[in-house]
CSV table of N, CA and C in Angstrom, one decimal:
chain,number,residue,atom,x,y,z
H,867,MET,N,93.5,35.5,238.2
H,867,MET,CA,93.0,36.6,237.4
H,867,MET,C,93.0,37.9,238.3
H,868,CYS,N,93.4,38.9,237.7
H,868,CYS,CA,93.5,40.1,238.5
H,868,CYS,C,92.2,40.8,238.4
H,869,GLY,N,92.0,41.7,239.3
H,869,GLY,CA,90.7,42.4,239.4
H,869,GLY,C,90.6,43.5,238.3
H,870,GLY,N,89.5,44.1,238.3
H,870,GLY,CA,89.2,45.0,237.2
H,870,GLY,C,89.9,46.4,237.3
H,871,GLY,N,91.1,46.4,237.0
H,871,GLY,CA,91.9,47.7,236.9
H,871,GLY,C,91.4,48.5,235.8
H,872,PRO,N,92.0,49.8,235.7
H,872,PRO,CA,91.6,50.6,234.6
H,872,PRO,C,92.0,50.0,233.2
H,873,LYS,N,91.1,50.1,232.3
H,873,LYS,CA,91.4,49.6,231.0
H,873,LYS,C,91.9,50.8,230.1
H,874,GLY,N,92.5,50.4,229.0
H,874,GLY,CA,93.0,51.5,228.1
H,874,GLY,C,91.8,52.0,227.3
H,875,PRO,N,92.0,53.0,226.5
H,875,PRO,CA,90.9,53.7,225.7
H,875,PRO,C,90.3,52.7,224.8
H,876,SER,N,89.0,52.9,224.6
H,876,SER,CA,88.3,52.0,223.7
H,876,SER,C,88.6,52.3,222.3
H,877,ALA,N,88.2,51.4,221.4
H,877,ALA,CA,88.4,51.6,219.9
H,877,ALA,C,87.7,52.9,219.5
H,878,GLU,N,86.5,53.2,220.0
H,878,GLU,CA,85.8,54.4,219.6
H,878,GLU,C,86.6,55.7,220.1
H,879,GLU,N,87.2,55.6,221.3
H,879,GLU,CA,87.9,56.8,221.7
H,879,GLU,C,89.2,57.0,220.9
H,880,ILE,N,89.8,55.9,220.5
H,880,ILE,CA,91.0,56.0,219.7
H,880,ILE,C,90.7,56.6,218.3
H,881,ALA,N,89.6,56.1,217.7
H,881,ALA,CA,89.1,56.6,216.4
H,881,ALA,C,88.8,58.1,216.5
H,882,ALA,N,88.1,58.5,217.6
H,882,ALA,CA,87.7,59.9,217.8
H,882,ALA,C,89.0,60.8,217.9
H,883,GLN,N,89.9,60.3,218.7
H,883,GLN,CA,91.2,61.1,218.9
H,883,GLN,C,91.9,61.2,217.5
H,884,THR,N,92.0,60.1,216.8
H,884,THR,CA,92.6,60.1,215.5
H,884,THR,C,92.0,61.1,214.5
H,885,ARG,N,90.6,61.1,214.5
H,885,ARG,CA,89.9,62.1,213.7
H,885,ARG,C,90.2,63.5,214.1
H,886,ALA,N,90.2,63.8,215.4
H,886,ALA,CA,90.5,65.1,216.0
H,886,ALA,C,91.9,65.5,215.6
H,887,ASN,N,92.9,64.6,215.7
H,887,ASN,CA,94.3,64.9,215.3
H,887,ASN,C,94.3,65.3,213.8
H,888,LYS,N,93.6,64.5,213.0
H,888,LYS,CA,93.6,64.7,211.5
H,888,LYS,C,93.0,66.1,211.2
H,889,GLU,N,92.0,66.4,211.9
H,889,GLU,CA,91.3,67.7,211.7
H,889,GLU,C,92.3,68.9,212.0
H,890,LEU,N,93.0,68.7,213.1
H,890,LEU,CA,94.0,69.7,213.5
H,890,LEU,C,95.1,69.9,212.5
H,891,VAL,N,95.6,68.7,212.0
H,891,VAL,CA,96.6,68.7,211.0
H,891,VAL,C,96.1,69.4,209.7
H,892,ASP,N,94.9,69.0,209.3
H,892,ASP,CA,94.3,69.6,208.1
H,892,ASP,C,94.1,71.1,208.3
H,893,ALA,N,93.6,71.6,209.4
H,893,ALA,CA,93.4,73.0,209.7
H,893,ALA,C,94.8,73.7,209.6
H,894,GLU,N,95.8,73.2,210.2
H,894,GLU,CA,97.1,73.8,210.2
H,894,GLU,C,97.7,73.9,208.8
H,895,THR,N,97.5,72.8,208.0
H,895,THR,CA,98.0,72.7,206.7
H,895,THR,C,97.3,73.8,205.8
H,896,LYS,N,96.0,73.9,206.0
H,896,LYS,CA,95.2,74.9,205.3
H,896,LYS,C,95.7,76.3,205.6
H,897,LYS,N,95.9,76.6,206.9
H,897,LYS,CA,96.4,77.9,207.4
H,897,LYS,C,97.7,78.2,206.7
H,898,ILE,N,98.7,77.2,206.7
H,898,ILE,CA,100.0,77.5,206.1
H,898,ILE,C,99.8,77.7,204.6
H,899,ASN,N,99.0,77.0,203.9
H,899,ASN,CA,98.8,77.2,202.5
H,899,ASN,C,98.2,78.5,202.2
H,900,ASP,N,97.2,78.9,203.0
H,900,ASP,CA,96.6,80.2,202.9
H,900,ASP,C,97.6,81.4,203.0
H,901,GLU,N,98.4,81.2,204.1
H,901,GLU,CA,99.5,82.2,204.3
H,901,GLU,C,100.4,82.3,203.1
H,902,ARG,N,100.8,81.1,202.6
H,902,ARG,CA,101.7,81.1,201.5
H,902,ARG,C,101.1,81.7,200.2
H,903,GLU,N,99.8,81.4,200.0
H,903,GLU,CA,99.1,82.0,198.8
H,903,GLU,C,99.0,83.6,199.0
H,904,ALA,N,98.7,84.0,200.2
H,904,ALA,CA,98.6,85.4,200.5
H,904,ALA,C,100.0,86.1,200.2
H,905,GLN,N,101.1,85.5,200.6
H,905,GLN,CA,102.4,86.0,200.4
H,905,GLN,C,102.7,86.1,198.9
H,906,LYS,N,102.4,85.0,198.2
H,906,LYS,CA,102.6,85.0,196.7
H,906,LYS,C,101.8,86.1,196.1
H,907,GLU,N,100.5,86.3,196.5
H,907,GLU,CA,99.7,87.4,195.9
H,907,GLU,C,100.3,88.8,196.2
H,908,LYS,N,100.8,88.9,197.4
H,908,LYS,CA,101.4,90.2,197.8
H,908,LYS,C,102.6,90.5,197.0
H,909,GLU,N,103.5,89.5,196.7
H,909,GLU,CA,104.7,89.6,195.9
H,909,GLU,C,104.3,89.9,194.5
H,910,ALA,N,103.2,89.3,194.0
H,910,ALA,CA,102.8,89.5,192.6
H,910,ALA,C,102.3,90.9,192.5
H,911,GLN,N,101.6,91.4,193.5
H,911,GLN,CA,101.1,92.8,193.4
H,911,GLN,C,102.2,93.8,193.4
H,912,LYS,N,103.3,93.5,194.2
H,912,LYS,CA,104.4,94.4,194.3
H,912,LYS,C,105.2,94.4,192.9
H,913,VAL,N,105.3,93.2,192.3
H,913,VAL,CA,106.0,93.2,191.0
H,913,VAL,C,105.2,94.0,190.0
H,914,LEU,N,103.8,93.8,190.0
H,914,LEU,CA,103.0,94.6,189.1
H,914,LEU,C,103.1,96.1,189.4
H,915,ALA,N,103.1,96.5,190.6
H,915,ALA,CA,103.2,97.9,191.0
H,915,ALA,C,104.6,98.4,190.5
H,916,ASP,N,105.7,97.6,190.6
H,916,ASP,CA,107.0,98.1,190.2
H,916,ASP,C,107.0,98.2,188.7
H,917,GLN,N,106.4,97.2,188.0
H,917,GLN,CA,106.4,97.3,186.5
H,917,GLN,C,105.6,98.5,186.0
H,918,THR,N,104.5,98.7,186.7
H,918,THR,CA,103.6,99.9,186.3
H,918,THR,C,104.4,101.2,186.6
H,919,ALA,N,105.1,101.3,187.7
H,919,ALA,CA,105.9,102.5,187.9
H,919,ALA,C,107.0,102.7,186.9
H,920,MET,N,107.6,101.6,186.5
H,920,MET,CA,108.7,101.7,185.5
H,920,MET,C,108.1,102.1,184.2
H,921,ALA,N,107.0,101.5,183.8
H,921,ALA,CA,106.3,101.9,182.5
H,921,ALA,C,105.9,103.4,182.5
H,922,THR,N,105.4,103.8,183.6
H,922,THR,CA,105.0,105.2,183.8
H,922,THR,C,106.2,106.1,183.6
H,923,ALA,N,107.3,105.8,184.3
H,923,ALA,CA,108.5,106.6,184.3
H,923,ALA,C,109.0,106.6,182.8
H,924,ASP,N,109.0,105.5,182.2
H,924,ASP,CA,109.5,105.4,180.8
H,924,ASP,C,108.6,106.3,179.9
H,925,GLN,N,107.3,106.2,180.1
H,925,GLN,CA,106.4,107.0,179.3
H,925,GLN,C,106.7,108.5,179.5
H,926,GLN,N,106.9,108.9,180.8
H,926,GLN,CA,107.1,110.3,181.1
H,926,GLN,C,108.5,110.8,180.5
H,927,ARG,N,109.5,109.9,180.6
H,927,ARG,CA,110.8,110.2,180.0
H,927,ARG,C,110.6,110.4,178.5
H,928,LYS,N,109.9,109.5,177.8
H,928,LYS,CA,109.7,109.7,176.4
H,928,LYS,C,109.0,110.9,176.0
H,929,GLN,N,108.0,111.3,176.8
H,929,GLN,CA,107.3,112.5,176.6
H,929,GLN,C,108.2,113.7,176.7
H,930,ARG,N,109.0,113.7,177.8
H,930,ARG,CA,110.0,114.8,178.0
H,930,ARG,C,110.9,114.9,176.8
H,931,GLN,N,111.4,113.8,176.3
H,931,GLN,CA,112.3,113.8,175.2
H,931,GLN,C,111.6,114.3,174.0
H,932,GLN,N,110.4,113.9,173.7
H,932,GLN,CA,109.6,114.4,172.6
H,932,GLN,C,109.4,115.9,172.7
H,933,THR,N,109.1,116.4,173.9
H,933,THR,CA,108.9,117.8,174.1
H,933,THR,C,110.2,118.6,173.9
H,934,LEU,N,111.3,118.1,174.4
H,934,LEU,CA,112.6,118.7,174.2
H,934,LEU,C,113.0,118.7,172.7
H,935,LEU,N,112.8,117.6,172.1
H,935,LEU,CA,113.1,117.5,170.6
H,935,LEU,C,112.2,118.4,169.8
H,936,GLY,N,111.0,118.5,170.2
H,936,GLY,CA,110.1,119.4,169.5
H,936,GLY,C,110.5,120.8,169.6
H,937,GLY,N,110.9,121.2,170.8
H,937,GLY,CA,111.4,122.5,171.1
H,937,GLY,C,112.7,122.8,170.3
H,938,ILE,N,113.6,121.9,170.2
H,938,ILE,CA,114.8,122.1,169.5
H,938,ILE,C,114.5,122.3,168.0
H,939,LEU,N,113.6,121.4,167.5
H,939,LEU,CA,113.3,121.5,166.1
H,939,LEU,C,112.6,122.8,165.7
H,940,GLU,N,111.8,123.4,166.7
H,940,GLU,CA,111.1,124.6,166.4
H,940,GLU,C,111.9,125.9,166.7
H,941,GLU,N,113.0,125.7,167.3
H,941,GLU,CA,113.8,126.9,167.7
H,941,GLU,C,114.3,127.6,166.4
H,942,ASP,N,114.4,128.9,166.5
H,942,ASP,CA,114.9,129.7,165.4
H,942,ASP,C,116.4,129.6,165.3
H,943,ASP,N,116.9,129.1,164.2
H,943,ASP,CA,118.4,128.9,164.0
H,943,ASP,C,119.2,130.2,164.1
H,944,ASP,N,118.5,131.3,164.0
H,944,ASP,CA,119.3,132.6,163.9
H,944,ASP,C,119.5,133.2,165.3
H,945,THR,N,119.0,132.6,166.3
H,945,THR,CA,119.2,133.1,167.7
H,945,THR,C,119.7,132.0,168.6
H,946,LEU,N,120.5,132.4,169.6
H,946,LEU,CA,121.0,131.5,170.6
H,946,LEU,C,120.0,131.6,171.8
H,947,PRO,N,120.1,130.6,172.7
H,947,PRO,CA,119.1,130.6,173.8
H,947,PRO,C,119.0,131.9,174.6
H,948,ASP,N,120.1,132.7,174.7
H,948,ASP,CA,120.0,134.0,175.4
H,948,ASP,C,119.5,135.1,174.5
H,949,GLY,N,119.0,134.8,173.3
H,949,GLY,CA,118.4,135.8,172.5
H,949,GLY,C,119.3,136.5,171.5
H,950,THR,N,120.6,136.3,171.7
H,950,THR,CA,121.6,137.0,170.8
H,950,THR,C,121.6,136.2,169.4
H,951,ALA,N,122.1,137.0,168.5
H,951,ALA,CA,122.1,136.4,167.1
H,951,ALA,C,123.2,135.3,167.0
H,952,ALA,N,122.9,134.3,166.4
H,952,ALA,CA,123.9,133.2,166.2
H,952,ALA,C,124.9,133.6,165.1
H,953,PRO,N,126.1,133.2,165.2
H,953,PRO,CA,127.1,133.6,164.2
H,953,PRO,C,126.7,133.0,162.8
H,954,ALA,N,126.9,133.7,161.8
H,954,ALA,CA,126.6,133.2,160.5
H,954,ALA,C,127.5,132.1,160.1
H,955,VAL,N,127.1,131.2,159.2
H,955,VAL,CA,127.8,130.1,158.8
H,955,VAL,C,129.2,130.5,158.3
H,956,ALA,N,129.3,131.6,157.6
H,956,ALA,CA,130.6,132.1,157.1
H,956,ALA,C,131.5,132.4,158.2
H,957,ASP,N,131.0,132.8,159.4
H,957,ASP,CA,131.9,133.1,160.5
H,957,ASP,C,132.5,131.9,161.2
H,958,LYS,N,131.9,130.7,160.9
H,958,LYS,CA,132.4,129.5,161.6
H,958,LYS,C,133.7,129.0,161.0
H,959,PRO,N,134.6,128.5,161.8
H,959,PRO,CA,135.8,127.9,161.2
H,959,PRO,C,135.5,126.8,160.3
H,960,LYS,N,136.3,126.7,159.2
H,960,LYS,CA,136.0,125.7,158.2
H,960,LYS,C,136.9,124.5,158.4
H,961,SER,N,137.9,124.5,159.2
H,961,SER,CA,138.7,123.3,159.4
H,961,SER,C,138.9,123.0,160.8
H,962,LYS,N,139.4,121.8,161.1
H,962,LYS,CA,139.7,121.4,162.5
H,962,LYS,C,140.9,122.2,163.0
H,963,LYS,N,141.8,122.5,162.0
H,963,LYS,CA,143.0,123.2,162.4
H,963,LYS,C,142.7,124.6,162.9
H,964,LYS,N,141.8,125.3,162.2
H,964,LYS,CA,141.3,126.6,162.6
H,964,LYS,C,140.6,126.5,163.9
H,965,SER,N,139.7,125.5,164.1
H,965,SER,CA,139.0,125.3,165.3
H,965,SER,C,139.9,125.1,166.5
H,966,LYS,N,141.0,124.3,166.3
H,966,LYS,CA,141.9,124.0,167.3
H,966,LYS,C,142.7,125.3,167.7
H,967,THR,N,143.0,126.1,166.7
H,967,THR,CA,143.7,127.4,166.9
H,967,THR,C,142.9,128.3,167.7
H,968,ILE,N,141.6,128.4,167.4
H,968,ILE,CA,140.7,129.3,168.1
H,968,ILE,C,140.6,128.8,169.5
H,969,LEU,N,140.4,127.5,169.7
H,969,LEU,CA,140.3,126.9,171.1
H,969,LEU,C,141.5,127.2,171.9
H,970,GLN,N,142.7,127.1,171.3
H,970,GLN,CA,143.9,127.3,172.0
H,970,GLN,C,144.1,128.8,172.4
H,971,SER,N,143.6,129.7,171.5
H,971,SER,CA,143.8,131.1,171.8
H,971,SER,C,142.8,131.5,172.9
H,972,LEU,N,141.7,130.8,173.0
H,972,LEU,CA,140.7,131.0,174.1
H,972,LEU,C,141.3,130.6,175.4
H,973,GLY,N,142.1,129.5,175.4
H,973,GLY,CA,142.7,128.9,176.6
H,973,GLY,C,143.8,129.8,177.1
H,974,GLU,N,144.4,130.7,176.4
H,974,GLU,CA,145.5,131.5,176.8
H,974,GLU,C,145.1,132.7,177.6
C-alpha cells in the first residue's frame, strides 16, 4: 500500500463546482437573452417611429393637396395667376388642327 498522497476532490467539492458552473451558464444565458430582447425592442421602436413618420408625411401631403385643390376650386376663372384676364371661351381654338397651327406658329 502506498502512503497517503493527495486525494482527488470530494463529492461535495465536485457538486459545489457543478452548481457554480451551472449558475455561470444560467447567468450568461440570461444576459444573452436580455440583450436579444433589448435589440428586438429597439428594432420594434425604430419600425414604429418609421411608420409614424410615414403616416405623418402622408397626412401632411394630403393636407397640402386638399389646400391646393381648395385654392384651385376657389380661384376666379376670369383671371390668370398673374392677375390678367383669362381669354374668353370664344377666343380658344375649337379644334386640334387650329391648336396645332397656333402652336406651330408660336414655334417659328
